[in-house]
CSV table of C-alpha atoms (C1' of nucleotides) in Angstrom, one decimal:
chain,number,residue,atom,x,y,z
A,1,MET,CA,4.8,26.3,32.7
A,2,SER,CA,1.5,25.9,31.1
A,3,PRO,CA,0.8,26.9,27.5
A,4,SER,CA,-2.3,27.8,26.2
A,5,PRO,CA,-3.9,25.3,23.9
A,6,GLU,CA,-4.9,28.1,21.1
A,7,ARG,CA,-1.1,28.6,20.7
A,8,ARG,CA,-0.5,24.4,20.6
A,9,GLU,CA,-3.0,23.6,18.4
A,10,GLU,CA,-1.5,26.6,15.6
A,11,LEU,CA,1.4,25.2,16.4
A,12,LEU,CA,0.1,21.5,16.0
A,13,ALA,CA,-1.8,22.9,11.8
A,14,THR,CA,1.9,24.2,11.0
A,15,ALA,CA,3.9,20.9,11.6
A,16,ALA,CA,1.5,19.0,10.2
A,17,GLU,CA,1.4,20.5,6.8
A,18,VAL,CA,5.7,20.2,7.4
A,19,PHE,CA,4.8,16.6,8.0
A,20,ALA,CA,2.6,16.2,5.2
A,21,ALA,CA,4.7,17.9,2.9
A,22,GLN,CA,8.1,16.4,4.0
A,23,GLY,CA,7.6,13.5,5.1
A,24,TYR,CA,7.6,12.6,9.2
A,25,ASN,CA,11.0,11.4,9.4
A,26,ALA,CA,12.4,13.7,6.7
A,27,THR,CA,10.9,16.7,8.6
A,28,THR,CA,13.7,18.6,11.7
A,29,VAL,CA,12.0,20.1,14.8
A,30,ARG,CA,14.0,23.0,13.2
A,31,LYS,CA,12.1,22.9,10.1
A,32,ILE,CA,9.1,23.3,12.3
A,33,ALA,CA,10.4,26.1,14.2
A,34,ASP,CA,11.6,28.3,11.0
A,35,ALA,CA,7.9,27.3,9.4
A,36,ALA,CA,6.5,28.9,13.1
A,37,GLY,CA,9.1,31.3,13.4
A,38,MET,CA,10.6,30.4,16.5
A,39,LEU,CA,13.9,28.6,16.9
A,40,ALA,CA,14.1,24.3,17.8
A,41,GLY,CA,14.0,24.5,21.1
A,42,SER,CA,11.2,26.4,21.8
A,43,LEU,CA,8.8,23.8,20.6
A,44,TYR,CA,9.5,21.7,23.6
A,45,TYR,CA,7.7,24.5,26.0
A,46,HIS,CA,4.9,23.5,23.9
A,47,PHE,CA,5.3,19.6,23.7
A,48,ASP,CA,7.9,17.6,25.2
A,49,SER,CA,8.8,15.4,21.6
A,50,LYS,CA,8.9,15.4,18.0
A,51,GLU,CA,6.6,12.0,18.3
A,52,SER,CA,3.5,13.6,20.9
A,53,MET,CA,3.2,16.4,18.0
A,54,LEU,CA,2.4,13.2,15.7
A,55,ASP,CA,0.8,12.0,18.1
A,56,GLU,CA,-1.7,14.4,18.6
A,57,ILE,CA,-2.2,15.9,15.4
A,58,LEU,CA,-3.6,12.1,14.1
A,59,ALA,CA,-5.3,11.2,17.5
A,60,THR,CA,-7.3,14.0,16.6
A,61,PHE,CA,-8.3,13.5,13.4
A,62,LEU,CA,-9.1,10.0,14.1
A,63,ASP,CA,-11.2,11.0,16.7
A,64,ASP,CA,-13.4,13.7,14.4
A,65,LEU,CA,-13.3,11.2,12.0
A,66,TRP,CA,-14.9,8.3,14.3
A,67,ALA,CA,-17.6,10.9,15.8
A,68,ARG,CA,-18.5,11.2,11.7
A,69,TYR,CA,-18.4,7.7,11.0
A,70,ASP,CA,-20.2,6.9,14.1
A,71,ALA,CA,-23.3,8.7,13.4
A,72,VAL,CA,-23.3,7.4,9.8
A,73,LEU,CA,-23.0,3.7,11.2
A,74,ALA,CA,-25.8,4.3,13.5
A,75,ALA,CA,-28.5,5.9,11.5
A,76,GLY,CA,-29.9,2.4,9.9
A,77,LEU,CA,-29.7,3.5,7.4
A,78,GLY,CA,-29.3,0.8,3.8
A,79,PRO,CA,-26.6,-0.6,2.2
A,80,ARG,CA,-26.2,1.7,-0.9
A,81,GLU,CA,-26.8,4.6,1.6
A,82,THR,CA,-24.7,4.2,3.6
A,83,ILE,CA,-21.5,3.4,1.5
A,84,GLU,CA,-22.9,6.7,0.0
A,85,ALA,CA,-22.9,8.5,3.2
A,86,LEU,CA,-19.7,6.9,4.2
A,87,VAL,CA,-18.0,8.6,1.0
A,88,THR,CA,-19.3,11.8,0.8
A,89,GLU,CA,-17.8,12.1,4.7
A,90,SER,CA,-14.6,10.7,4.0
A,91,PHE,CA,-14.2,13.2,1.2
A,92,ARG,CA,-15.4,16.0,4.0
A,93,GLU,CA,-13.3,15.0,6.4
A,94,ILE,CA,-10.3,15.3,3.8
A,95,ASP,CA,-11.2,19.1,3.0
A,96,ARG,CA,-11.1,19.4,7.4
A,97,HIS,CA,-7.8,17.5,7.9
A,98,ARG,CA,-5.9,17.3,4.8
A,99,ALA,CA,-2.8,17.5,6.2
A,100,ALA,CA,-3.3,14.5,8.9
A,101,VAL,CA,-5.3,12.8,6.5
A,102,ALA,CA,-1.5,12.6,4.2
A,103,ILE,CA,0.4,12.3,7.0
A,104,TYR,CA,-2.2,8.8,8.2
A,105,GLN,CA,-1.4,7.9,4.6
A,106,ASN,CA,2.2,8.1,4.2
A,107,GLU,CA,3.1,7.0,8.4
A,108,SER,CA,0.1,5.2,9.5
A,109,LYS,CA,1.3,1.7,8.1
A,110,HIS,CA,4.7,1.2,10.0
A,111,LEU,CA,3.8,3.6,12.8
A,112,GLY,CA,0.8,0.7,13.5
A,113,THR,CA,3.8,-1.2,15.4
A,114,GLN,CA,5.5,1.2,17.7
A,115,PRO,CA,3.2,0.9,21.0
A,116,ARG,CA,2.0,4.6,21.0
A,117,PHE,CA,0.6,4.4,17.9
A,118,GLY,CA,-1.3,1.1,18.4
A,119,TYR,CA,-4.9,3.1,18.2
A,120,LEU,CA,-3.9,3.2,14.3
A,121,ALA,CA,-4.0,-0.2,14.1
A,122,GLY,CA,-7.1,-0.3,15.8
A,123,SER,CA,-8.5,2.2,13.6
A,124,GLN,CA,-8.0,0.7,10.7
A,125,GLN,CA,-9.5,-2.3,11.9
A,126,LYS,CA,-12.8,-0.4,13.1
A,127,PHE,CA,-12.2,0.9,9.4
A,128,GLU,CA,-12.4,-2.7,7.5
A,129,LYS,CA,-15.1,-3.9,9.7
A,130,ALA,CA,-17.9,-0.9,8.8
A,131,TRP,CA,-16.9,-0.7,5.0
A,132,LEU,CA,-16.6,-4.5,4.3
A,133,GLY,CA,-19.4,-5.0,6.4
A,134,THR,CA,-21.9,-2.7,4.8
A,135,LEU,CA,-20.6,-3.6,1.1
A,136,GLU,CA,-21.5,-7.4,2.1
A,137,ARG,CA,-24.8,-6.6,3.6
A,138,GLY,CA,-25.3,-4.9,0.4
A,139,VAL,CA,-24.1,-7.8,-1.8
A,140,ALA,CA,-26.9,-10.3,0.3
A,141,ALA,CA,-29.8,-7.9,0.2
A,142,LYS,CA,-28.7,-8.3,-3.9
A,143,VAL,CA,-28.7,-4.2,-4.0
A,144,PHE,CA,-24.3,-4.9,-5.0
A,145,ARG,CA,-22.5,-7.6,-7.1
A,146,ALA,CA,-22.3,-10.9,-6.1
A,147,ASP,CA,-20.0,-11.9,-8.8
A,148,LEU,CA,-16.7,-8.9,-7.2
A,149,ASP,CA,-14.1,-10.1,-4.6
A,150,VAL,CA,-15.7,-8.0,-1.9
A,151,ARG,CA,-12.7,-7.6,-0.2
A,152,LEU,CA,-10.8,-6.5,-2.9
A,153,THR,CA,-13.5,-3.9,-3.5
A,154,TYR,CA,-13.3,-2.8,0.3
A,155,ARG,CA,-9.1,-1.9,-0.4
A,156,PHE,CA,-10.1,-0.2,-4.9
A,157,VAL,CA,-13.3,2.1,-2.6
A,158,ARG,CA,-10.7,2.7,0.3
A,159,ASP,CA,-7.8,3.9,-1.5
A,160,THR,CA,-9.3,5.6,-3.8
A,161,VAL,CA,-11.1,7.7,-1.6
A,162,TRP,CA,-8.1,8.3,1.1
A,163,VAL,CA,-5.5,8.9,-1.6
A,164,ALA,CA,-7.2,11.6,-3.0
A,165,ALA,CA,-5.7,14.0,0.0
A,166,SER,CA,-2.5,14.1,-2.4
A,167,TRP,CA,-3.9,16.0,-4.6
A,168,TYR,CA,-7.0,17.4,-2.9
A,169,ARG,CA,-6.7,21.6,-2.5
A,170,PRO,CA,-9.4,23.7,-0.7
A,171,GLU,CA,-9.1,25.9,-3.0
A,172,GLY,CA,-10.0,23.8,-6.0
A,173,GLN,CA,-13.3,23.9,-8.4
A,174,HIS,CA,-14.6,21.0,-6.7
A,175,SER,CA,-16.7,20.6,-3.7
A,176,PRO,CA,-16.3,17.8,-1.0
A,177,GLU,CA,-19.4,16.6,-1.9
A,178,GLU,CA,-19.3,17.0,-5.6
A,179,ILE,CA,-16.2,15.0,-5.6
A,180,ALA,CA,-18.1,12.3,-3.7
A,181,ARG,CA,-21.0,12.8,-5.7
A,182,GLN,CA,-19.0,12.0,-9.3
A,183,TYR,CA,-16.7,9.4,-7.2
A,184,LEU,CA,-20.0,7.2,-6.3
A,185,SER,CA,-21.3,7.9,-9.9
A,186,MET,CA,-18.2,6.1,-10.9
A,187,VAL,CA,-17.8,3.2,-8.6
A,188,LEU,CA,-21.6,2.6,-8.6
A,189,GLU,CA,-22.5,2.6,-12.1
A,190,GLY,CA,-19.1,2.3,-14.0
A,191,ILE,CA,-17.4,4.4,-16.4
A,192,ALA,CA,-18.3,2.5,-19.5
A,193,LEU,CA,-21.1,3.8,-21.7
A,194,ARG,CA,-24.8,1.7,-21.6
A,195,ALA,CA,-25.5,0.5,-24.4
B,1,MET,CA,37.1,-1.2,-7.7
B,2,SER,CA,34.3,-2.8,-9.7
B,3,PRO,CA,32.0,-4.7,-8.4
B,4,SER,CA,29.8,-7.4,-10.2
B,5,PRO,CA,26.3,-6.1,-11.6
B,6,GLU,CA,24.6,-9.2,-9.6
B,7,ARG,CA,26.1,-8.6,-7.0
B,8,ARG,CA,24.7,-4.7,-7.0
B,9,GLU,CA,21.1,-6.4,-8.2
B,10,GLU,CA,20.9,-8.6,-5.3
B,11,LEU,CA,22.1,-5.5,-2.5
B,12,LEU,CA,19.2,-2.9,-4.8
B,13,ALA,CA,16.9,-6.0,-4.3
B,14,THR,CA,17.3,-5.7,-0.4
B,15,ALA,CA,17.7,-2.4,-0.1
B,16,ALA,CA,13.9,-1.6,-2.1
B,17,GLU,CA,12.5,-4.1,0.3
B,18,VAL,CA,13.7,-1.5,3.3
B,19,PHE,CA,12.8,1.3,1.7
B,20,ALA,CA,9.8,0.7,0.7
B,21,ALA,CA,9.1,-1.2,4.4
B,22,GLN,CA,10.4,2.1,6.1
B,23,GLY,CA,10.6,5.0,3.8
B,24,TYR,CA,13.3,6.2,2.2
B,25,ASN,CA,14.8,9.2,5.6
B,26,ALA,CA,13.4,6.3,8.4
B,27,THR,CA,16.1,3.7,6.0
B,28,THR,CA,19.8,4.0,7.0
B,29,VAL,CA,22.4,2.3,5.7
B,30,ARG,CA,23.1,1.0,8.2
B,31,LYS,CA,19.5,-1.3,8.7
B,32,ILE,CA,20.5,-1.1,4.6
B,33,ALA,CA,23.6,-3.1,5.9
B,34,ASP,CA,21.8,-5.6,8.4
B,35,ALA,CA,19.4,-6.8,6.0
B,36,ALA,CA,22.1,-7.8,3.7
B,37,GLY,CA,24.2,-9.1,6.1
B,38,MET,CA,27.0,-6.3,6.1
B,39,LEU,CA,29.0,-4.0,7.5
B,40,ALA,CA,27.7,0.4,6.4
B,41,GLY,CA,30.8,1.0,4.9
B,42,SER,CA,31.1,-1.7,2.4
B,43,LEU,CA,27.8,-0.5,0.7
B,44,TYR,CA,30.2,1.6,-1.1
B,45,TYR,CA,32.2,-0.8,-2.5
B,46,HIS,CA,29.1,-1.3,-4.8
B,47,PHE,CA,27.5,2.4,-4.5
B,48,ASP,CA,28.6,5.5,-4.4
B,49,SER,CA,25.8,6.5,-1.7
B,50,LYS,CA,22.3,6.3,-1.0
B,51,GLU,CA,20.9,8.5,-3.1
B,52,SER,CA,22.3,6.5,-6.1
B,53,MET,CA,20.7,3.3,-4.7
B,54,LEU,CA,17.3,5.1,-4.3
B,55,ASP,CA,17.6,6.8,-7.6
B,56,GLU,CA,18.8,3.5,-9.3
B,57,ILE,CA,16.0,1.4,-7.6
B,58,LEU,CA,13.3,3.7,-9.2
B,59,ALA,CA,15.0,4.4,-13.3
B,60,THR,CA,15.2,0.3,-13.5
B,61,PHE,CA,11.2,0.4,-12.8
B,62,LEU,CA,10.1,2.7,-14.9
B,63,ASP,CA,12.7,1.7,-17.7
B,64,ASP,CA,10.3,-1.9,-17.0
B,65,LEU,CA,7.0,0.6,-17.1
B,66,TRP,CA,7.2,2.6,-20.5
B,67,ALA,CA,8.8,0.0,-22.6
B,68,ARG,CA,5.7,-1.7,-22.1
B,69,TYR,CA,3.4,1.2,-21.9
B,70,ASP,CA,4.8,2.4,-24.8
B,71,ALA,CA,4.5,-0.7,-26.2
B,72,VAL,CA,0.2,-0.9,-25.2
B,73,LEU,CA,-0.1,2.4,-26.6
B,74,ALA,CA,1.5,1.9,-30.5
B,75,ALA,CA,-0.8,-1.0,-31.1
B,76,GLY,CA,-4.0,1.4,-32.0
B,77,LEU,CA,-6.1,-0.5,-29.7
B,78,GLY,CA,-9.5,1.6,-29.1
B,79,PRO,CA,-10.1,3.6,-26.1
B,80,ARG,CA,-11.8,0.9,-24.2
B,81,GLU,CA,-9.6,-1.9,-25.1
B,82,THR,CA,-6.3,0.9,-24.7
B,83,ILE,CA,-7.2,1.0,-21.1
B,84,GLU,CA,-7.8,-2.6,-20.3
B,85,ALA,CA,-4.5,-3.2,-21.4
B,86,LEU,CA,-3.2,-0.2,-19.5
B,87,VAL,CA,-4.5,-1.3,-16.1
B,88,THR,CA,-3.4,-5.0,-16.6
B,89,GLU,CA,0.2,-4.6,-17.4
B,90,SER,CA,-0.1,-1.4,-14.2
B,91,PHE,CA,-0.3,-4.7,-12.4
B,92,ARG,CA,1.5,-6.8,-13.7
B,93,GLU,CA,4.1,-4.2,-12.7
B,94,ILE,CA,2.9,-4.3,-9.8
B,95,ASP,CA,3.8,-7.9,-9.0
B,96,ARG,CA,7.2,-7.5,-10.6
B,97,HIS,CA,8.8,-4.2,-9.1
B,98,ARG,CA,6.5,-4.3,-6.0
B,99,ALA,CA,9.1,-2.4,-3.8
B,100,ALA,CA,9.5,-0.4,-6.2
B,101,VAL,CA,6.1,1.1,-7.0
B,102,ALA,CA,5.7,1.5,-3.0
B,103,ILE,CA,8.7,3.7,-2.8
B,104,TYR,CA,7.4,5.5,-5.9
B,105,GLN,CA,3.8,6.6,-4.3
B,106,ASN,CA,5.3,7.2,-1.1
B,107,GLU,CA,9.2,9.5,-2.1
B,108,SER,CA,8.2,10.8,-5.6
B,109,LYS,CA,5.7,13.5,-4.4
B,110,HIS,CA,8.6,15.8,-2.5
B,111,LEU,CA,11.8,13.8,-5.0
B,112,GLY,CA,10.4,15.7,-7.8
B,113,THR,CA,11.7,19.1,-6.4
B,114,GLN,CA,15.7,17.6,-7.2
B,115,PRO,CA,17.5,18.0,-9.7
B,116,ARG,CA,18.2,15.1,-9.9
B,117,PHE,CA,14.8,13.1,-10.1
B,118,GLY,CA,13.5,15.6,-12.2
B,119,TYR,CA,12.7,12.4,-14.5
B,120,LEU,CA,10.3,11.7,-12.0
B,121,ALA,CA,8.4,15.1,-12.6
B,122,GLY,CA,8.5,13.7,-16.4
B,123,SER,CA,7.3,10.6,-16.0
B,124,GLN,CA,4.7,11.3,-14.3
B,125,GLN,CA,3.5,14.5,-17.2
B,126,LYS,CA,3.9,11.1,-19.8
B,127,PHE,CA,1.8,9.2,-17.6
B,128,GLU,CA,-1.1,12.0,-17.3
B,129,LYS,CA,-1.3,12.2,-21.2
B,130,ALA,CA,-1.6,8.7,-21.7
B,131,TRP,CA,-4.4,8.2,-19.8
B,132,LEU,CA,-6.2,10.8,-19.7
B,133,GLY,CA,-5.5,11.2,-23.3
B,134,THR,CA,-7.2,7.5,-23.5
B,135,LEU,CA,-9.9,8.6,-21.2
B,136,GLU,CA,-11.4,11.9,-23.9
B,137,ARG,CA,-10.4,10.0,-26.7
B,138,GLY,CA,-13.0,7.0,-25.3
B,139,VAL,CA,-15.3,10.2,-24.2
B,140,ALA,CA,-15.0,11.3,-28.2
B,141,ALA,CA,-16.1,7.7,-29.0
B,142,LYS,CA,-19.0,7.3,-27.0
B,143,VAL,CA,-17.3,4.1,-25.1
B,144,PHE,CA,-17.0,6.1,-22.0
B,145,ARG,CA,-20.1,7.9,-20.2
B,146,ALA,CA,-19.5,12.7,-20.8
B,147,ASP,CA,-21.0,13.7,-18.1
B,148,LEU,CA,-17.9,12.1,-16.0
B,149,ASP,CA,-15.2,15.1,-14.6
B,150,VAL,CA,-12.5,13.5,-17.2
B,151,ARG,CA,-9.5,14.8,-14.9
B,152,LEU,CA,-11.2,13.0,-11.5
B,153,THR,CA,-11.7,10.1,-13.3
B,154,TYR,CA,-8.1,9.9,-13.8
B,155,ARG,CA,-7.3,11.0,-10.7
B,156,PHE,CA,-9.4,8.1,-9.8
B,157,VAL,CA,-8.4,5.0,-12.0
B,158,ARG,CA,-4.5,6.3,-11.7
B,159,ASP,CA,-4.7,6.2,-7.7
B,160,THR,CA,-6.3,3.1,-6.9
B,161,VAL,CA,-4.1,0.9,-9.5
B,162,TRP,CA,-0.7,2.0,-8.1
B,163,VAL,CA,-2.1,2.2,-4.4
B,164,ALA,CA,-2.6,-1.6,-5.0
B,165,ALA,CA,0.9,-1.9,-4.0
B,166,SER,CA,1.0,-1.3,-0.8
B,167,TRP,CA,-1.4,-4.3,0.0
B,168,TYR,CA,-1.0,-6.3,-3.1
B,169,ARG,CA,1.5,-10.0,-2.0
B,170,PRO,CA,2.9,-12.0,-4.6
B,171,GLU,CA,2.1,-15.0,-2.5
B,172,GLY,CA,-1.8,-13.8,-2.5
B,173,GLN,CA,-4.3,-15.8,-3.7
B,174,HIS,CA,-5.4,-13.2,-7.0
B,175,SER,CA,-3.0,-12.8,-10.1
B,176,PRO,CA,-2.2,-9.9,-11.2
B,177,GLU,CA,-4.8,-10.3,-14.6
B,178,GLU,CA,-7.0,-11.7,-12.0
B,179,ILE,CA,-6.7,-8.1,-9.7
B,180,ALA,CA,-7.0,-6.1,-13.4
B,181,ARG,CA,-10.0,-8.1,-14.2
B,182,GLN,CA,-12.5,-7.3,-11.1
B,183,TYR,CA,-10.6,-3.9,-11.1
B,184,LEU,CA,-11.9,-3.5,-14.8
B,185,SER,CA,-15.6,-5.0,-14.2
B,186,MET,CA,-16.0,-2.7,-11.4
B,187,VAL,CA,-14.7,0.6,-12.6
B,188,LEU,CA,-16.2,-0.4,-15.6
B,189,GLU,CA,-19.5,-1.0,-15.1
B,190,GLY,CA,-19.8,-0.4,-11.9
B,191,ILE,CA,-20.4,-2.5,-8.1
B,192,ALA,CA,-24.6,-1.2,-8.4
B,193,LEU,CA,-26.4,-4.2,-9.2
B,194,ARG,CA,-28.5,-3.3,-12.5
B,195,ALA,CA,-32.7,-4.1,-11.9
C,1,DT,C1',7.3,49.1,42.5
C,2,DA,C1',7.7,44.4,42.8
C,3,DA,C1',6.3,39.5,42.2
C,4,DC,C1',4.7,36.5,38.8
C,5,DC,C1',3.4,34.3,34.1
C,6,DT,C1',4.1,33.5,29.2
C,7,DA,C1',6.2,32.0,25.5
C,8,DC,C1',10.6,32.2,23.6
C,9,DC,C1',15.9,32.5,22.8
C,10,DA,C1',20.8,30.9,23.5
C,11,DA,C1',23.4,27.4,23.6
C,12,DA,C1',25.2,23.2,24.6
C,13,DC,C1',24.4,18.0,25.3
C,14,DA,C1',24.9,13.1,23.6
C,15,DC,C1',23.8,10.5,19.9
C,16,DT,C1',22.7,9.2,14.8
C,17,DT,C1',23.4,10.2,10.1
C,18,DG,C1',25.8,9.3,5.6
C,19,DT,C1',30.4,9.0,4.1
C,20,DT,C1',35.8,8.0,3.6
C,21,DA,C1',40.0,5.8,4.1
C,22,DG,C1',43.0,1.8,4.2
C,23,DG,C1',43.9,-2.8,5.4
C,24,DG,C1',43.2,-7.8,5.0
C,25,DA,C1',41.0,-12.8,4.3
C,26,DA,C1',40.1,-15.6,-0.1
C,27,DG,C1',40.8,-17.3,-3.9
C,28,DG,C1',41.9,-17.2,-9.0
C,29,DA,C1',46.0,-16.6,-12.7
C,30,DG,C1',51.0,-16.3,-14.5
D,1,DC,C1',54.7,-19.2,-4.8
D,2,DT,C1',53.6,-14.7,-6.1
D,3,DC,C1',50.7,-11.2,-7.4
D,4,DC,C1',46.0,-9.0,-8.5
D,5,DT,C1',40.9,-8.5,-8.3
D,6,DT,C1',36.8,-9.0,-5.6
D,7,DC,C1',34.7,-8.2,-1.9
D,8,DC,C1',34.3,-6.9,3.0
D,9,DC,C1',35.9,-4.9,7.7
D,10,DT,C1',37.9,-1.4,10.9
D,11,DA,C1',37.6,3.2,12.6
D,12,DA,C1',36.9,6.9,12.4
D,13,DC,C1',34.6,12.4,9.9
D,14,DA,C1',32.1,15.8,10.3
D,15,DA,C1',27.4,17.5,10.1
D,16,DG,C1',22.9,17.0,11.7
D,17,DT,C1',19.5,15.0,14.8
D,18,DG,C1',16.0,15.8,19.3
D,19,DT,C1',16.2,16.9,24.0
D,20,DT,C1',17.6,19.5,27.9
D,21,DT,C1',18.9,23.8,30.2
D,22,DG,C1',19.4,27.9,31.9
D,23,DG,C1',17.9,32.6,31.0
D,24,DT,C1',14.9,36.9,29.4
D,25,DA,C1',11.8,40.3,27.3
D,26,DG,C1',7.3,41.3,27.9
D,27,DG,C1',2.7,41.5,29.9
D,28,DT,C1',-0.7,41.3,34.2
D,29,DT,C1',-1.7,41.3,38.6
D,30,DA,C1',-1.6,42.9,43.7
DNA sequence: TAACCTACCAAACACTTGTTAGGGAAGGAG
DNA sequence: CTCCTTCCCTAACAAGTGTTTGGTAGGTTA
């Protein structure tokens, strides 16, 4: 009748791993139950549907993400420092919610059409506003180059940051901060050697 | 008994669009048939399974891709010029096979485990060898910076190029060559304004 | 001991899935 | 006209899907 929140979180974590590895639609509730060491029907003691598991996984991730993004945006930093902080927080978030980020990458596009997942589209808009706005602010302040299409730059930067979730492993040799540092160095200064 | 190749190609094109939009597993053969204006069973006059449709879509794309990549790699260009040519060919390939690239992005990871799609893993290895090798050659030739982790750079460059398939539209305002030019300018020179 | 709650199992449900088999309409070839 | 090929439809199949219902073992509370 009233399951414990701790068990729910455990099950959501294993479900997220399976979703990320196999894709949401290819994941059957029986596979999730297998990974959790129980039978398919037993999941419905904790959750009322497969879809609500996905919902809770994504919503939890986005809540956490935006708490940190909002803190950065409210800090009143300059354009370059804002970008640096957003990138760093993004890689930290990949470290914390790797599975959720991978799911978001793979499924958000066609989930966004469903009313239940409308907040995904909302989040994406907020996301674009924050990043694109910062880039434009930087161009106006003569911190970033003006000869590049800002929207194109935004897409490149956004994509590169988030697809990292597909290869990032927590036990890897680079910390999220180190990855962010190298990524920022590449995007800001370029990989070509100066004469 | 013997369907015409032209009709096959038509059907594969519409199937690829649906696969790209909805994901392979979420796409039912009935949805493909709907999009093609026929019934589900009729598809089996042209193809012997849903999986073989996916197979043919991906194999056709990779064949085309490698024909062009190999031409670039055989041209004997310098590291920087090789990267420029590879990036440009990649965006052109996205223009030609947008749906196939999107499918490859979404599904190749967990398809690679199946024996039938083993060539996906093979292609990825060849891909890494070409790109990573060129980057390392550039570092040795003092054309690219030596203080960046080359493997990390490779992943960033690779991912950013290919995820473009998720937002690129042929009728958009930028040609593949223009997108490649801006992308190369960003990656090579950086977005920060020089003092 | 008795009542109760948590967390799971066992077995089934209605439905959707990829796939197959047989048939038939349209049109060109003889 | 007849035969044959191409292309699709109708109708069903077995397996797998998400979900529901009723039951039960084990611990906690009274």
